[in-house]
mmCIF file of C-alpha atoms in Angstrom:
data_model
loop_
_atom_site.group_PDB
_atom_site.id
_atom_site.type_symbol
_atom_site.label_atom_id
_atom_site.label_comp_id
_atom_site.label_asym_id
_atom_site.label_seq_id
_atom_site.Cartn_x
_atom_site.Cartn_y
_atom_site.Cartn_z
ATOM 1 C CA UNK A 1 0.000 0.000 0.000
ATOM 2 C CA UNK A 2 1.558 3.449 -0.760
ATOM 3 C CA UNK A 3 1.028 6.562 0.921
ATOM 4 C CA UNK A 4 -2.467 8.381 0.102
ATOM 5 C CA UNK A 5 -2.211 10.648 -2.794
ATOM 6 C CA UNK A 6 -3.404 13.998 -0.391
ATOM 7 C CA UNK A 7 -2.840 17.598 0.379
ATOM 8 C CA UNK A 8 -0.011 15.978 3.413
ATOM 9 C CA UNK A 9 3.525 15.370 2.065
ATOM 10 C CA UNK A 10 5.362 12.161 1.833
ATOM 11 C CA UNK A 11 7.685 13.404 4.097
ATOM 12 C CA UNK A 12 4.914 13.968 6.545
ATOM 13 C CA UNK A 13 2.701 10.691 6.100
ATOM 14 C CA UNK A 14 5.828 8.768 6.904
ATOM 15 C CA UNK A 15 6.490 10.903 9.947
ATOM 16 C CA UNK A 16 3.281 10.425 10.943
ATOM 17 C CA UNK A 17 3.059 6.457 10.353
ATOM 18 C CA UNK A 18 6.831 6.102 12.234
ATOM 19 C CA UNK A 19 5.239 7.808 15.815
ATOM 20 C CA UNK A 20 1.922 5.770 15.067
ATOM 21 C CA UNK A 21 4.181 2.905 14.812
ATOM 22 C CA UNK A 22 6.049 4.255 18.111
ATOM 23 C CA UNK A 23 2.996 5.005 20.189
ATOM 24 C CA UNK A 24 1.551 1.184 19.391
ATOM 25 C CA UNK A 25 4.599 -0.318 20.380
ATOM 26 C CA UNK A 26 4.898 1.697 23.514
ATOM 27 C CA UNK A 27 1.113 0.382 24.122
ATOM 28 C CA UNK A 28 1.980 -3.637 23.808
ATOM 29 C CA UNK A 29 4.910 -2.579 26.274
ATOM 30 C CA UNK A 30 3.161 -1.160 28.723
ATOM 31 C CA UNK A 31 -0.310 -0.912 28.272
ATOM 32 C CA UNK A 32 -1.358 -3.676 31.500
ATOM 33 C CA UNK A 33 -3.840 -4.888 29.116
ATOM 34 C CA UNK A 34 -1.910 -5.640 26.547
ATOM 35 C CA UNK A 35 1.336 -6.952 28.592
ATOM 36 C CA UNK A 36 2.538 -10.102 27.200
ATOM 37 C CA UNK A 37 0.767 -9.956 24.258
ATOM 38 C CA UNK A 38 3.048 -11.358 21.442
ATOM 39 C CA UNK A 39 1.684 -8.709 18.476
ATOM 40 C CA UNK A 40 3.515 -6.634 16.376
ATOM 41 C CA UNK A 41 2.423 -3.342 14.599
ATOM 42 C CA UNK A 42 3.604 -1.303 11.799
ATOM 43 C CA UNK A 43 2.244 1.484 9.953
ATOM 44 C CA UNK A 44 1.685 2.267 6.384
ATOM 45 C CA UNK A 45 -0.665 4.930 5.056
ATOM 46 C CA UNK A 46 -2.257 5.628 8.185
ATOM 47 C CA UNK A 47 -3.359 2.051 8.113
ATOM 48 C CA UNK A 48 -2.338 -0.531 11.299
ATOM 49 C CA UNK A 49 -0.698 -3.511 10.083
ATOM 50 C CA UNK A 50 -0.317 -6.411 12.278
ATOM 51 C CA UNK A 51 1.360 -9.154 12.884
ATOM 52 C CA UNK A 52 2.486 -11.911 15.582
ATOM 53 C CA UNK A 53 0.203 -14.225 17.438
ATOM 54 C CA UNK A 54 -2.417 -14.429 20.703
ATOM 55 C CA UNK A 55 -4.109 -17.364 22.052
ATOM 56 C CA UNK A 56 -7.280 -16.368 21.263
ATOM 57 C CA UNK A 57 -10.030 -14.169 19.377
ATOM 58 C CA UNK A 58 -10.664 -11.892 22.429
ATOM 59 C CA UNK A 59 -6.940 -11.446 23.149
ATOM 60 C CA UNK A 60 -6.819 -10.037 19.372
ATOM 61 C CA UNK A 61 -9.655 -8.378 19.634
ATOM 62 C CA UNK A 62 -8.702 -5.816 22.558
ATOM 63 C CA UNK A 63 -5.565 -5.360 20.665
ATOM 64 C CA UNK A 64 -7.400 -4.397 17.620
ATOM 65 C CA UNK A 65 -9.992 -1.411 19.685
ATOM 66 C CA UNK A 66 -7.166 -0.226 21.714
ATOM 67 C CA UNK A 67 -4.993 0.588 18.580
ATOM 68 C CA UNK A 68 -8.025 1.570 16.455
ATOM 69 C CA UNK A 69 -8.444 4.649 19.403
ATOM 70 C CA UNK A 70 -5.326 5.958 18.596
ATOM 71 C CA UNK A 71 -5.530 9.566 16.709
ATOM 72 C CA UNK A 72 -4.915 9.500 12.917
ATOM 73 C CA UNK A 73 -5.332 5.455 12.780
ATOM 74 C CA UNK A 74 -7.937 4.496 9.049
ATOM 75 C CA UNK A 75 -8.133 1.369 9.181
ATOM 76 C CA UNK A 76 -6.326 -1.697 11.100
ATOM 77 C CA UNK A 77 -5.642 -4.975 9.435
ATOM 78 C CA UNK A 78 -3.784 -8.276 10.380
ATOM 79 C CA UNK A 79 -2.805 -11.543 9.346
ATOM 80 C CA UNK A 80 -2.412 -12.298 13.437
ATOM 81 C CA UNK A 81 -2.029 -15.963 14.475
ATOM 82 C CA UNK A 82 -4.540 -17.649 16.669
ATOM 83 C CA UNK A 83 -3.407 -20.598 18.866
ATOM 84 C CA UNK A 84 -0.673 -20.913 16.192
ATOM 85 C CA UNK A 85 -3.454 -21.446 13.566
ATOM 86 C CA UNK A 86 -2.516 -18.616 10.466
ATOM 87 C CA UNK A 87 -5.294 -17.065 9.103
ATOM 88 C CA UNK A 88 -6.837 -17.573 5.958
ATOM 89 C CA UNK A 89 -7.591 -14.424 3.867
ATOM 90 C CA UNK A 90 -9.197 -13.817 0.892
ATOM 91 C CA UNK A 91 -8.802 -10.731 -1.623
ATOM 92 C CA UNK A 92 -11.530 -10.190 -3.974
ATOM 93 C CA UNK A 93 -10.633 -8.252 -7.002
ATOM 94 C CA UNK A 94 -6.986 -8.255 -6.150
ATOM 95 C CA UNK A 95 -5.468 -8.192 -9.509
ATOM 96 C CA UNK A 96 -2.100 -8.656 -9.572
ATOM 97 C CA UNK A 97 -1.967 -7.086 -6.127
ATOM 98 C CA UNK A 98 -2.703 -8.792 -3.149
ATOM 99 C CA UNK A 99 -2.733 -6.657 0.189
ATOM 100 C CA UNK A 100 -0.589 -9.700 2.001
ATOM 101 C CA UNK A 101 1.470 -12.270 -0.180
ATOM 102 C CA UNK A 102 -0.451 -15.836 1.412
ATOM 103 C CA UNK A 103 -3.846 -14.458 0.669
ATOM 104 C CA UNK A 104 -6.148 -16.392 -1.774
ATOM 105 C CA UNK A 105 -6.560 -14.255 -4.615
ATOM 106 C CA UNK A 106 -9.879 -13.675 -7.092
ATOM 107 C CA UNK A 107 -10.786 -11.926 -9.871
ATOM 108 C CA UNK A 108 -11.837 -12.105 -13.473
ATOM 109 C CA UNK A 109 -8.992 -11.710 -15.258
ATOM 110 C CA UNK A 110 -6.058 -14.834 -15.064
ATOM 111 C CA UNK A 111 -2.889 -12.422 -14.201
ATOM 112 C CA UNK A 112 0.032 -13.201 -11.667
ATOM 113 C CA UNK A 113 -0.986 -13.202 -8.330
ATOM 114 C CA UNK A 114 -5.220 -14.754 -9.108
ATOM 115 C CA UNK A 115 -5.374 -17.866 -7.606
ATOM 116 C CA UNK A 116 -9.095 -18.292 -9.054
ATOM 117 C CA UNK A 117 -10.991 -16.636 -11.595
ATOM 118 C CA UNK A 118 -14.380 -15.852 -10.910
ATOM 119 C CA UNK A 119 -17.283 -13.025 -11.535
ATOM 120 C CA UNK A 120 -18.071 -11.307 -8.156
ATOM 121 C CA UNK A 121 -21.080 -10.193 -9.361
ATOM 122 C CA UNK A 122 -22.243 -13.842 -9.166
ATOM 123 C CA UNK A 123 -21.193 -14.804 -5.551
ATOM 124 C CA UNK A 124 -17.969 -15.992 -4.231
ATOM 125 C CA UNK A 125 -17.378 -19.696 -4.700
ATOM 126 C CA UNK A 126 -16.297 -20.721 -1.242
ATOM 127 C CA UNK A 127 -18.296 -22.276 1.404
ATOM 128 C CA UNK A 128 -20.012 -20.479 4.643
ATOM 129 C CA UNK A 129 -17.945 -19.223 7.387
ATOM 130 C CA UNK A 130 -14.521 -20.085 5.591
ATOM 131 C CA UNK A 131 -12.329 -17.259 5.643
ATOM 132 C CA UNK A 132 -11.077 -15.378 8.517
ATOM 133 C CA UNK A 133 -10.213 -11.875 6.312
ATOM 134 C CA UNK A 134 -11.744 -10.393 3.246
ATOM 135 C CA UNK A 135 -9.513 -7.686 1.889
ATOM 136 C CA UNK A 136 -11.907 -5.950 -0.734
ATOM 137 C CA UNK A 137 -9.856 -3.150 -1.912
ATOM 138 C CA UNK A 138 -10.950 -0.696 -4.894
ATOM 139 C CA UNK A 139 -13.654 -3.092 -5.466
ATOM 140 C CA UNK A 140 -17.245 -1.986 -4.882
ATOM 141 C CA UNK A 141 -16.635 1.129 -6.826
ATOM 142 C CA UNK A 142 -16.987 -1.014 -9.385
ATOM 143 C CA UNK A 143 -20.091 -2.575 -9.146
ATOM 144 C CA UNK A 144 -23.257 -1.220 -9.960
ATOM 145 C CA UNK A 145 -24.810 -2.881 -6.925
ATOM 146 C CA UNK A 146 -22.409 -4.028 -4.223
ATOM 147 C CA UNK A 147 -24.869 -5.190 -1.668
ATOM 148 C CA UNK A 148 -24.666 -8.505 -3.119
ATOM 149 C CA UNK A 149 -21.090 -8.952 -3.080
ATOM 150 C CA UNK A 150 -20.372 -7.455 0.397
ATOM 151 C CA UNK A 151 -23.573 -10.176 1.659
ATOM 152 C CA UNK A 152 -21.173 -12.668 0.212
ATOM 153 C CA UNK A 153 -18.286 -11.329 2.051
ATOM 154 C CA UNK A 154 -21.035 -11.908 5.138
ATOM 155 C CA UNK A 155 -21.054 -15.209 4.470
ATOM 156 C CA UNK A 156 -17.623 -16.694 4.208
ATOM 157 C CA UNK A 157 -16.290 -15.079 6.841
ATOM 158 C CA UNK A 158 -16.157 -17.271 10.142
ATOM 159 C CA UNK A 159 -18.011 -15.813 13.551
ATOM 160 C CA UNK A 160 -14.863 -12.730 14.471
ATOM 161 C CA UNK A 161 -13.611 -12.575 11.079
ATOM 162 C CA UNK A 162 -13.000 -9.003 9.529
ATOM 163 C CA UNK A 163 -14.137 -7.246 6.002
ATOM 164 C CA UNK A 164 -12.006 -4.596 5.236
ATOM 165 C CA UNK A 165 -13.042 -2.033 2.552
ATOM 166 C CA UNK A 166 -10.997 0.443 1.169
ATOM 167 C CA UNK A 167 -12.537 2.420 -1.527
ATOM 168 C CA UNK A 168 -12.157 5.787 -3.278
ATOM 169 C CA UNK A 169 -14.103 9.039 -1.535
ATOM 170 C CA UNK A 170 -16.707 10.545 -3.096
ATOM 171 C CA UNK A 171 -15.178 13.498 -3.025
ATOM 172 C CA UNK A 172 -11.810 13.053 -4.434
ATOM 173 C CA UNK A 173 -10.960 13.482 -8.300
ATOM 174 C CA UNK A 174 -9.810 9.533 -8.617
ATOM 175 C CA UNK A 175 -13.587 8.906 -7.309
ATOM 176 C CA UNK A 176 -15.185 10.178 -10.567
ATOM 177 C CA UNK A 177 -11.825 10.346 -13.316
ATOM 178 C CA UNK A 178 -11.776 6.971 -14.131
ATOM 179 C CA UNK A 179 -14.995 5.522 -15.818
ATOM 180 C CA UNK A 180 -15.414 1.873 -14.567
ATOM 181 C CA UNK A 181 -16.067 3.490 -11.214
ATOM 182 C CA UNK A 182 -20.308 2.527 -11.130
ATOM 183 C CA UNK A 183 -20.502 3.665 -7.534
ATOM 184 C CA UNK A 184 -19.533 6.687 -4.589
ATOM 185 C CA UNK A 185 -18.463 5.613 -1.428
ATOM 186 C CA UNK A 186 -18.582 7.979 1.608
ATOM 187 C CA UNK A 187 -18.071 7.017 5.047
ATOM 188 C CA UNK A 188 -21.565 7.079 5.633
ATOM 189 C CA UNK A 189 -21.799 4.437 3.222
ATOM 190 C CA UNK A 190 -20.981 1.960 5.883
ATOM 191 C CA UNK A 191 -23.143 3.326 8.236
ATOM 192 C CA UNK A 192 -25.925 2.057 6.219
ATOM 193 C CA UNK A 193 -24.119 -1.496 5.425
ATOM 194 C CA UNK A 194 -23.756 -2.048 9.078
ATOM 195 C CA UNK A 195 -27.532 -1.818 9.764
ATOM 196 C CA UNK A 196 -30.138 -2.522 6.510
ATOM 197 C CA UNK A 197 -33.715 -2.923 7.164
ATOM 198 C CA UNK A 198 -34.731 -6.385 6.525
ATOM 199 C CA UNK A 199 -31.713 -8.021 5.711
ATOM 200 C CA UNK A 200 -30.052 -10.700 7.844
ATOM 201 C CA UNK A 201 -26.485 -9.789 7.051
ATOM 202 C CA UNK A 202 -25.483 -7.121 9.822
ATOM 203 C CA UNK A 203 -22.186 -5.525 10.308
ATOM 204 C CA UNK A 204 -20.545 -4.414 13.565
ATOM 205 C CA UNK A 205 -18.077 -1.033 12.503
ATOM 206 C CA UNK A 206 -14.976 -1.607 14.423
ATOM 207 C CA UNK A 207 -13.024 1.088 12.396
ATOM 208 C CA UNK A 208 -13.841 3.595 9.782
ATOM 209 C CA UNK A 209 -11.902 6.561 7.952
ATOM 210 C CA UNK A 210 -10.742 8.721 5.237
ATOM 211 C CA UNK A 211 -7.666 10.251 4.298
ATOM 212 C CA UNK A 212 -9.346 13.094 1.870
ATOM 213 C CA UNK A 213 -8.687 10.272 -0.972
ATOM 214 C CA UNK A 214 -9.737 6.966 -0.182
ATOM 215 C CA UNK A 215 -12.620 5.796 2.944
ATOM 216 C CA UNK A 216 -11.658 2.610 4.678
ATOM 217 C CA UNK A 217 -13.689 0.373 6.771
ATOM 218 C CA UNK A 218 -12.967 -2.670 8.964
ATOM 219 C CA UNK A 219 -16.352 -4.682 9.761
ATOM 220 C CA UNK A 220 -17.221 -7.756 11.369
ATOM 221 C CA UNK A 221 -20.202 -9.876 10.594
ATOM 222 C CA UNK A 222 -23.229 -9.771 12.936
ATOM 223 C CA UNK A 223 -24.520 -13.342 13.841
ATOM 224 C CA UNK A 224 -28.667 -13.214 13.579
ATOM 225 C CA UNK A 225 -30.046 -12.366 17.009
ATOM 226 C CA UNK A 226 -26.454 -10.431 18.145
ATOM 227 C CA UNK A 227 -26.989 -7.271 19.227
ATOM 228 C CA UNK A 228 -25.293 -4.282 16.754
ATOM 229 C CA UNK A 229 -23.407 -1.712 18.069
ATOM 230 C CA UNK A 230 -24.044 0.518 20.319
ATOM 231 C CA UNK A 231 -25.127 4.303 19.885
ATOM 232 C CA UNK A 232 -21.452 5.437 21.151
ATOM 233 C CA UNK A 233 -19.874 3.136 18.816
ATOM 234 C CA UNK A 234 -21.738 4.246 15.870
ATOM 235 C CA UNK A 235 -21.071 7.987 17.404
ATOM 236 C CA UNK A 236 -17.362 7.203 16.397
ATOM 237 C CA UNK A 237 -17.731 6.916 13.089
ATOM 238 C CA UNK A 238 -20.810 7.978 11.815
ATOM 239 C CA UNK A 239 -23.613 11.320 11.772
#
């Protein structure tokens, strides 16, 4: 991932993502909740990147919210071990660019890097509750309707896994210059993801954010009858 194409220097993203990277690794130090904790954390982009391993889903999980709190942090992704099991992450419309090297690549074209070819715009050919990442990055911009696709997303992932989006803002000239861009994404857009009337497939926001170029969103799938978040977490993120 380079750094976002914005009105802030290169000099000054990578200042920025070296004391990010600082003030995370000061927090697995010290932090008394995080003592122990065998994670590591680099940033790139504004985006969390991390790796290591914890013995379990909740142990990740605090790790995850307390470095999603920290000021200037989009989005926070991982290819973390759980009792020494690796991950297994998919990228959907990856190109010839995955987001980690050991992800399972798809798209429609046959180029380096696709491990199978398929349309997302009929389903994802893998079975329920299989993955325990989606990367799907500069993909729904694409599609004319992306609910479909990001339902799908729902249902491969396993109960904790993570969806992260990153997409172009509405608002940016990359948003509207190139023409196979269908859709506008907004922050807001997940808002209304996270929480659709009548549909079964309901998203919990752990992290949103925009650079001024690009929106990002981390969600995790809802299981039917789990309660969504909370008006302060939704205050976070959303109007």
């Amino acid at each position: 991932m380079t750094w976002p194409v914005t009105g802030m220097s290169a000099r000054r993203w990578r200042l920025r993502d070296e004391q990010l990277t600082e003030t995370a690794r000061n927090m697995l130090r010290h932090d008394e909740r995080l003592r122990g904790t065998a994670v590591e954390v680099e940033f790139r982009g504004g985006v969390a990147h991390m790796t290591g391993s914890v013995d379990n889903e909740d142990r990740l999980s605090v790790v995850r919210e307390l470095i999603g709190h920290l000021s200037g942090v989009l989005a926070v992704w991982d290819r973390v071990q759980i009792n020494r099991r690796t991950p297994r992450i998919l990228d959907i419309g990856c190109g010839a660019t995955k987001q980690y090297p050991g992800n399972i690549g798809v798209d429609m074209r046959q180029v380096p890097g696709v491990d199978i070819v398929a349309d997302l715009r009929m389903g994802l050919p893998f079975a329920d509750s299989s993955f325990d990442r989606v990367f799907a990055v500069h993909v729904l911009e694409h599609l004319a309707d992306f609910l479909p696709l990001v339902d799908e997303c729902h249902r491969v992932l396993r109960p904790g896994g993570v969806l992260n989006v990153l997409s172009p803002w509405w608002r940016y000239v990359n948003a509207v210059a190139d023409p196979t861009h269908l859709r506008l994404l907004d922050v807001q857009t997940f808002k209304g993801i996270c929480d659709r009337p009548g549909s079964d497939r309901r998203w919990y926001p752990l992290h949103t954010g925009c650079d001024g170029a690009s929106v990002f969103a981390d969600l995790r799938p809802l299981a039917p009858g789990e309660p969504g978040p909370s008006d302060h977490q939704l205050a976070r993120f959303f109007d």
